Each structure stands twice: as C-alpha cells, then as structure tokens.
Amino acid sequence: MEHLLRGRFGRIVISSYSNNPLKYGPSRTYQRNISSLWGGRALERSRPLLLHQHYRHQRRQYGMLIVRALRGVLKIRYLLLGGAVAGGGALQKKFQDWKDGMPDLKWLDEVLPDNEKWQQWRGNLIEFKDSIKNNIEIDPRIKSLTESKISEFRTWFDQRLDDAIAAAEQQNGQLPPAIDGVFSGLSEFVDRLYSDTKDKNTVFAKAFADNVDREEKARRDAQTRLNNLQDEMIQTQIKYQRELERLEKENKELRKQNLLLKQGKKAPVRKIKRSLIDMYSEVLDELADFDSGYNTQDQLPRVVVVGDQSSGKTSVLEMIAQARIFPRGAGEMMTRAPVKVTLSEGPYHVAQFRDSTREFDLTKESDLADLRREVELRMRNSVRGGKTVSSEVISMTVKGPGLQRMVLVDLPGIISTVTTDMAADTRECIKQITQTYMNNPNAIILCIQDGAVDAERSNVTDLVAQCDPNGKRTIFVLTKVDMAEENLTDPNRIRKILSGKLFPMKALGYFAVVTGRGRKDDPIQTIKDYEENFFKNSRLFKDGVIRSTQVTTRNLSLAVADCFWKMVRETVEQQADAFKARRFNLETEWKNNFPRIREQDRDELFERARSEILDEVVNLSQVSPKQWEECLMTKIWDKVSSHVFENIYLPAAQTGSLETFNTSVDIKLRQWAEQALPAQSVESGWETLQTEFQKFMNKANQAPDHDDVFDLLKAAVVSEAMQRHSWEDKASEMLRVIQLNTLEDRTVSDKRDWDAAVKFLEISVKNKLKQTEDMLKEILGPSAKERWLYWKYQSEDQAKRGAVKSELDKILYSNEKHPPILSYDELTTIRNNLLHRSGLEVDNEFIREVWFPVYRRHFLNQSLAKAYDCRKSFYLYHQQADVECSDIVLFHRIQQMMKVTANALRQQIINREARRLDKEIKEVLEDYSQDAEKKEALLTGRRVTLAEELKRVRQIQEKLEEFIQALNKEK
C-alpha cells in the first residue's frame, strides 16, 4: 500500500509490500474525509489511508531529492508516518503554523534541475537498474538471505503501521507525537541546511579573498626573489667573464713562453704600434682611475655631451660613431653613468670595452644587441646604495672606416622632476656630475637641445652658460629639426636659435641635425639618408634659414674633431709638465718619510700579506699531538665544567646517599652524552683551532721585522675564513658513540689514573671554591681587616648579610651534614634571632640569598677534605672495600671522556679541519684580491696612499710623454 502526503516540499510515500485487501477490513476503513498532513487536500473516503498520485509538479520532484538525501544520511529506509487524524481543522492549523516558520528555499529552483531533465535522469536510472538486474546473477544463498530480510521488514512495518493507526484513533484530532517529532526534525534539518548554506557561502567568499591575497603576495615575493636572482646572476656573470679573460690572457702568455723555452729563445719585447687617439684614451683612463673627482690635475680635453633627458644626445653620439651602440627606452632614463667613447679610424667597424678582450662586430645585429645589453648591464652594476645614477665611468672604444678621432663622454640627461622610481637626490646628482665634467677648462661642451621642444623648457643651456659664459669651448646642436618643421615651428625662431640670439648662452658653432624618424630599430645608414633627404627638401634650408655648413651630423663630427685636436695640441704639454712637477713632489715626500722602505702599491702589499697568512696556516702542522690534546682538554673542561658541577656533581653529592649518588650520576651523564656533550666538544675543537692559529698570527705580529700595514687585512681575512668554516657534521655523531662508551665505564684500574682523578677533582673544587669566596666577598663587603686598615665601609645590605651569615654559620657548625635547603623552622629561628639580638628584620628570600654561597662554600670544603682522604684509598677501592670515594670515580670518568674526545678532535683537526681552513683562507684571499674596495679599506695609511698616488702619477706622466712624442711626429 502507499500513503501519500503532499505539501510544500512534495510528497512522502510510505509503501507496503502487502497487497492483501483482507488485511485491512471494514473495521479499519474510514468513510469520513480527512485533510492531508501537508497539502491540505481531501483524501477519498473509499480508500483507507492509501492514496496513489503521479508526479505532477516540479517542486514535488525537488522535495523528493531532499527527503531521499535525509533518508541516506540517517540510514533509514522508510519514514513511518502513521495514524489517522481526527479533527481536520486542528491538524490544518498545526500544519499552517509549521509551514509559516519554514525558511524560503526558492534558491533551490536555480540549483536543482528542471522537470524534463529530472524525468530523463530518472529514466536513465531505471534503465541502469534493469540492466544490472538482467545481467548480474545473484548467488542463491544471498538471494535467500535477502528475501528473508525483506519478509522480516514487512512484518515490522505492518506492526508499526497498526500501532500508528491505533494511536491516531486515541488522539481525538491532535497530531500524534511520532508525526510531530518527524515534522519537527524535518524542520530543524531544513533550518540547518539553509543556515549551513549561508555560512558556507560566507566562508567560501572569505576563503576566496584570502586565497587571492595569498596568491598576490606569493607573486610579489616570487618577483622579488626573481629580481634578486637576476642581480646575483649579473654579478656572477661579470665576475666569471673577467676571470675567464684573465685566464685566457695568462694561458696565451704561458703558451708563448713554453714555445720559446722549447726553442731555446728568449721572449722578444714586442712594441705594439698604437694610434694616437688610443694613446690619448689610455691617458684619460688612467686619470679616471687616479682622480675620480677630476680636480686640477686632470684638465685634459674631452668632448662632453650634455643635454636634457630625451633631447637626443645619445642619438647624436651614435650618429657620430655610426652605430646603434646604446640601449634605448621610450621616455625612460637609460644613461645612468658616464660613458667614455673613444672614436678612431680603422679597417673594421668594431667596439671593445676597456677591461675586456671581446670585440663586437658593429655590422652584425647580434653583436650590436650584445653590446647594448652589456652597456646596460654595466650601468646597472655601477649604481649602488639605492642611487639612480653613478659617477663611475664606462670606457669603450669604437673603430671604423671614416670615423673622426676624438674622445666623447655621454652623460645622464638633465631632468626637471624626480619620479617615484628614482632616488630623491637624482636631479642634484646628475647636475653635479655634469658640472664636474664641464668645469674642466679644456673640455669641449657639446650642448644638445631638442628642436621640437620650446626653448623656455630647456634646463641645460643655463648650466652651459654658467660653466662657459664666453662660449669659447661650446658647440650647440639642435636636434629633431624634422619634428620642429612638422609642428609648424616659426622659421625665424629656428634662425634665432642657430645664430645664437635666442638662448642666453654663446657657442663656437651652431648645428642642426636629424638623428632618426622615431624608430629605434632603424639602421644608421637609413637615418643618414633620411637626414640628407630632409635637409635637401626642407623649406628651412631652401628659405635660407639654415646654412649648408650648419646641418648633418657629418659636418658636426668634423667640426667637433677639429676643435678637439686643436684643444689637445694647445694644452697637452702643459698638463704633462704639471704631472711631472707632481711626481717630483711625491717622490720627495717618500724619500723624507719612508727612506728605507720600497714603494709598493696595494696590489703588491696584498700579495705580501697573502704569502704571510698562508705561511701561518702551514705553521699549524708544527703543533705537536701532545700540545693539541692539552689545549683541547683545557678548552673542553672550560666549556663543560659549569654543567658538570651544577647539573651533575653537586645535585648528586648533596643527596648524602651513595646509591642515590651513583644512580643520579649515571642517568645525567647518559643524558648529557646523548644531547649536549658532542656539540660542546665540537665547539671546543673549533675554538682551539682558532686559538692556535691566532697564536701564530700574534707571534708573527710581534716579530722584529713585522709590518703593521698588513694588520687590518690579516685580521679581516682570518675573521672571514672563520665565519665561513664549519665543522663536519659527522664529527658529532662519532664523538657521541665514543663518549657514551667511555662514560659508562666506572672502573679505575690503575693507581696513576686514581691519582690523576684525585688531582683533577682537587683543582676543580678549588677553582669553584675561589669563585664562591669571591661571590661571598661581593655580597658581604670588606672584611674587618680591610675596614680597619684601608678605611672601607659596608653598606646597610652588606651589614645585614653579615649578620645573617653569622646565624647560618652556627647552623652549619651544629650540623655538618646539613641538607642544601633550610627548613621553615630554621628560617623562623634565624629571623627571630636577628630581630631580638640586632633589631634586624629580614625576609626568607633574603636569608636564602645568603645561604646559597655560604652552604656552597661549606659543601666544597667538605668535598675537598674528602678528596684529600681518598688519595690513599685506591687499594681499598680496588679490593671493593666500603670507601666513600664516588666523587673520584665520577671525575675519573669525566677525565677519561675528555682524553678520548681530545684525541679524536686532534685527529680531526690535523687530518681534515686544518686543510679545510687553509682552503677557505685561500678562497677569501682570492675574493679580496678581486675587490678593489676591500683592499682600499683594509690597506690604509699615508704610506699606502702615497705609493698608490706615486705609481699612478708616474704611469700618467710616462703615457703623456709617449703621446706627446707621437703627436709631434704626426705634425
């Protein structure tokens, strides 16, 4: 049979497998109308409690899904809703109240499928069920068992239904408790479902937002790590490239020498013929290293290219060099450091950095891209300390057919505003660098002005006017003339600019150039053709606004080169004489201040320091094994003595029981050996190695021929190597095994070992006793003798502690075996005695503060007396007589442990650690040798700076004289 309840959530069906109409006779047939529990529909009187309806509405299907989900969770096959309800009106009111309290679940319409899809899915399930039923054979035993279970369930269901009907007849129209409980449970379930859905949506939204934040943070962290890795990779790449070039050069020289040695010849001194401009460029490079501030010593001519940012100065330099050699950016600052470009004529168009052997073929686009990338890389590496620009010069040489010989310096562009991605002082730094170069009285200023920008917006012309007010060494260049013509600029305004009547500055000459069409990928030849065509067809040229000698970058380069060489010939001899005089002054200062010392620059001094440090490492092999073990045992005991006394010996000895002493010692020794002891031993070995190495260093520093100029460098190298060095990990595990085995042996088999343990205990106790006496002296103040003889006084607290100590001494005198803790009665007695005898009021904590050192001294004196008594007790101990010498056995075990540990550490130092330290010191020295800043910071003093200056001045003067000779020959 089937009982159908309709309502807001569909139907609840209760089925019975019995179709016997006799089971439900007339006595159970109800001829009156009753209201449905959910839908309020009337049931037919002709069928008692059995209604069969088809699926009619979409919401009924959804209600079936909810009820079936509830049935699956609660493991219930059927819901029993029995009972006939009398009084339809009361039932209707009860159901209406319950329905009004239900939450709105219209959102299920959007989640659950529509009726058509539901019917299709239901049909598929029925087909699947039939397929399974027809294709799967069930074991007869399982089938029999299943049928018995079904029959049993039918009986149970019928009984429950009968009970429900009987209960309904007795309720007189009220809802049975069973049905009420079911409805209440279903209502609570729906409420929980709605609340959980809302909470889950909130949690999901919060989790989604948190996930987005985490992903954004992870992305930023990943980007930061990527930038750091890129910087490290750049630094490593530069270091590797320099080292590779150095090794290649050395290898080349060694192959030449080897070939000559095989042939029995000496290496000929080959003089390389260099061009005049290359010789001059080398002089400027030496000056850049020697005098980064460009003071009065450096007044040699160079062409300084200055202009506002994005005014086209880098493009002008590229047109003169006839190659796109600089990185470019759309409105972004690209020139962040001065770039010195030496132009010279040659058969091939190539470029090369000063400190590199690689030649870049400027006719190949791949080499040009590599060159631009290298320039950008060097600029980035020159900027340090959060700055945006740098004064460090990047030197390169460009050779090619038809290039004019000169030296140009491209400077960062002048800016008006500092953006957020720049350092705050960027504008002032650029201005300072520009003025430094332009203030050189022999520098030729190539002033670049953007022709497409209003003249009033120019920043560079004011700086040029300040540095060269008469315009004797300034050449003015107006760029982007094509854009000015396109923008319908007044021709008379351009005429005023090129005649020097618009800007408040003067110049030797005025030029107009076109350096491109705004396309960064255009080759130089295309730009040159565009420039020539523009000036041929320009109305500015046709109208006579611009003279033919004032246009094109070729005319500009010829004029700049003529001016440059004229300035060089006029000033170079004067500069050579200035350096000659400076050399004489420096040599005189050296002879007067350091008459018996040979001149050595930082590189030579560093090599001397390197050899001395490595000699000290070799001297470690001179330390004897016995000396190593003695030093190691001393260091180990200094490291562990506090733990042995405070955590092992004193707590066990103060128990007063021999059995408790041995048990406590065994437990604590094992715990110590398994945890802290191996690490403490390794630390002791490492500190001993440092101490012994430092002894050799100090001994060398005290030698008669010691040179203190190396002290800072040696200390820094040793300190850096010590920080890098770490003891091998497997050493701790090896020590743990041998220390455990040694500490477990409690047998003293030899009289010499017994005497050594007694001596070891006595020395250790005496040291601790001395420390305790010092502690007592500090808290008690000066003694009576010191107060009488030296007029010293006790403070009020010290006087109180002295009175407390007198009372404590009485307690210890009356009971020499007193435990380490005062009882409450003893504390009360001491306080009362002090109050009655001296009128002093003290608390228990104050008494315990004095008790600790007093009892400690008392106990240590007893331990020392016991050690004296045990000196001659070895034979009694050996015969297993009853002697109280467990202290001696404990210290024997510790002493043996230190011996085997020192022996193992000594072997580790000699065989492994000393060699690893030697290797690390060599690595530190190699790193320092490549770091000029380190050498400058660690090798200081007037002697060093004077030798450096003298060496550089000699080199500059010699190169200047060589250049002058070549210049005179060319004339």
Short mmCIF file of N, CA and C in Angstrom, two decimals, residues 97 108 159 180 251 277 337 570 854:
data_model
loop_
_atom_site.label_atom_id
_atom_site.label_comp_id
_atom_site.label_asym_id
_atom_site.label_seq_id
_atom_site.Cartn_x
_atom_site.Cartn_y
_atom_site.Cartn_z
N ASP A 97 0.94 26.56 10.98
CA ASP A 97 1.95 27.20 11.84
C ASP A 97 3.35 26.71 11.51
N LEU A 108 16.55 26.88 -4.36
CA LEU A 108 16.73 25.52 -4.87
C LEU A 108 16.28 25.42 -6.33
N GLN A 159 3.40 -3.96 11.65
CA GLN A 159 3.15 -3.76 13.08
C GLN A 159 3.22 -2.28 13.45
N ASP A 180 4.55 14.49 14.96
CA ASP A 180 5.06 15.80 15.38
C ASP A 180 6.57 15.80 15.47
N ASN A 251 96.98 32.19 -20.07
CA ASN A 251 97.23 30.97 -20.83
C ASN A 251 97.95 31.27 -22.14
N ILE A 277 94.95 58.42 -31.01
CA ILE A 277 93.77 58.59 -30.17
C ILE A 277 93.69 57.49 -29.11
N ALA A 337 75.15 56.44 -16.14
CA ALA A 337 76.55 56.63 -15.76
C ALA A 337 77.30 57.23 -16.95
N GLU A 570 97.05 72.38 -27.81
CA GLU A 570 97.33 73.58 -27.04
C GLU A 570 97.59 73.30 -25.56
N VAL A 854 77.00 30.54 51.22
CA VAL A 854 77.56 30.03 52.48
C VAL A 854 77.55 28.51 52.47
#
